[in-house]
């Protein structure tokens, strides 16, 4: 029988890659979208005819119940969130509502349908924050450094709690940063790739950034959605760290991106206090051994290749 999946956050970066993967696997895919005065479905435009879009919002529990009734899913992937860390300081309560409590609303709606559904929660390496050990694994304690990180810790533990309390097949993927040409323009890798492409094409001359010393474990979103799916195919529910195991500074990302188009980053990059954070996460580097051993998961795209892919895609986009 054809399996059905529901993706919240289907219009986001990960939602679009996951929808592609599930359609390729033969799933009937439902995507939850929220109402807006202007439709912004660019990332899923190429899939529109193959997707069922259903209206709902993580802020409205009754809408989630209806979405579940309509889609009758075997698997639910909760990717929707307010996902930009700086916004979580300017809109901390809304971030808690979407990113934290939204998970409980969805789990409650699932519980009341009493169906045998598998649930995936998009947890984050941002939960490790001011890291207590390196590399970070499934057993590393959390120390979040932003209202977003705090909300994700809540979402993570409520998922664990519903698994233990109600015997739900509910798992959390603790994903480290993952990027792609579909990444939002405000995140640092895409901000860099888009600016490098613009500078190369003579459309601008300067790129203003914050902390160049922060280190992240960056992978490719297309690789990471494979891990989400694999987690829901296991016999027993468990949480996994998904990462490359390599970390690089923001400065290295800048260097690789500018060098790829033959430019010297020092001529264009300006540090700007406005992009510094009230509390920074200095270093993230994940240990994906459990995912490698139990899911057979490996990242295929590495850091420099990822940065170059994003620059090339932005040059193509801006040249159109
Ligand atoms: P994204 O591009 O920012 O997408 C977020 C999605 O959530 C969008 O589809 C957005 O819809 C939707 N959304 C936001 N608020 C909503 C609400 N109240 N009700 C319904 N939908 C709502 O994020 P992403 O990079 O794909 O990340 C996917 C998930 O993984 C997020 O939960 C994120 O926090 C988490 N995560 C991401 C990373 C990463 O590096 N990318 C790492 C770890 C965890 P609109 O299009 O309508 O705004
Ligand atoms: N966005 C941004 N803009 N970040 C900058 C800038 C800038 O101009 N300059 C330096 N940075 C630094 C930030 O201070 C941070 O240390 C790093 O670049 C990465 O920032 P983002 O790309 O915004 O990602 P993030 O690590 O804060 O959060 C992302 O990854 C999390 C997983 O660890 C998001 O995708 C989260 O949703 C996700 O959970």
Short mmCIF file of C-alpha atoms in Angstrom, two decimals, residues 2-8 28-32 52-55 63-77 106 110 113 115 117:
data_model
loop_
_atom_site.label_atom_id
_atom_site.label_comp_id
_atom_site.label_asym_id
_atom_site.label_seq_id
_atom_site.Cartn_x
_atom_site.Cartn_y
_atom_site.Cartn_z
CA UNK A 2 1.19 3.53 -0.77
CA UNK A 3 2.59 5.22 2.32
CA UNK A 4 1.47 8.73 3.19
CA UNK A 5 3.66 11.40 4.72
CA UNK A 6 2.82 14.82 6.13
CA UNK A 7 5.52 17.50 6.16
CA UNK A 8 5.08 20.68 8.18
CA UNK A 28 1.83 10.24 -1.26
CA UNK A 29 3.07 13.54 0.18
CA UNK A 30 1.00 16.13 2.06
CA UNK A 31 2.57 19.48 2.86
CA UNK A 32 1.18 21.81 5.49
CA UNK A 52 -1.21 17.77 -1.66
CA UNK A 53 -1.06 21.12 0.11
CA UNK A 54 -3.17 21.48 3.24
CA UNK A 55 -3.68 24.62 5.32
CA UNK A 63 -5.97 23.30 12.42
CA UNK A 64 -3.41 20.57 13.11
CA UNK A 65 -6.15 18.10 14.01
CA UNK A 66 -7.89 18.86 10.72
CA UNK A 67 -4.66 18.52 8.74
CA UNK A 68 -4.07 15.08 10.28
CA UNK A 69 -7.64 13.99 9.52
CA UNK A 70 -7.31 15.16 5.95
CA UNK A 71 -3.91 13.61 5.28
CA UNK A 72 -4.15 10.39 7.35
CA UNK A 73 -0.36 10.08 7.39
CA UNK A 74 1.82 7.09 8.26
CA UNK A 75 4.73 9.44 8.90
CA UNK A 76 4.78 13.06 10.12
CA UNK A 77 7.88 15.23 9.72
CA UNK A 106 1.21 18.67 16.97
CA UNK A 110 -1.44 13.13 16.82
CA UNK A 113 -6.11 10.70 16.27
CA UNK A 115 -3.43 6.34 14.66
CA UNK A 117 1.88 7.30 13.17
#
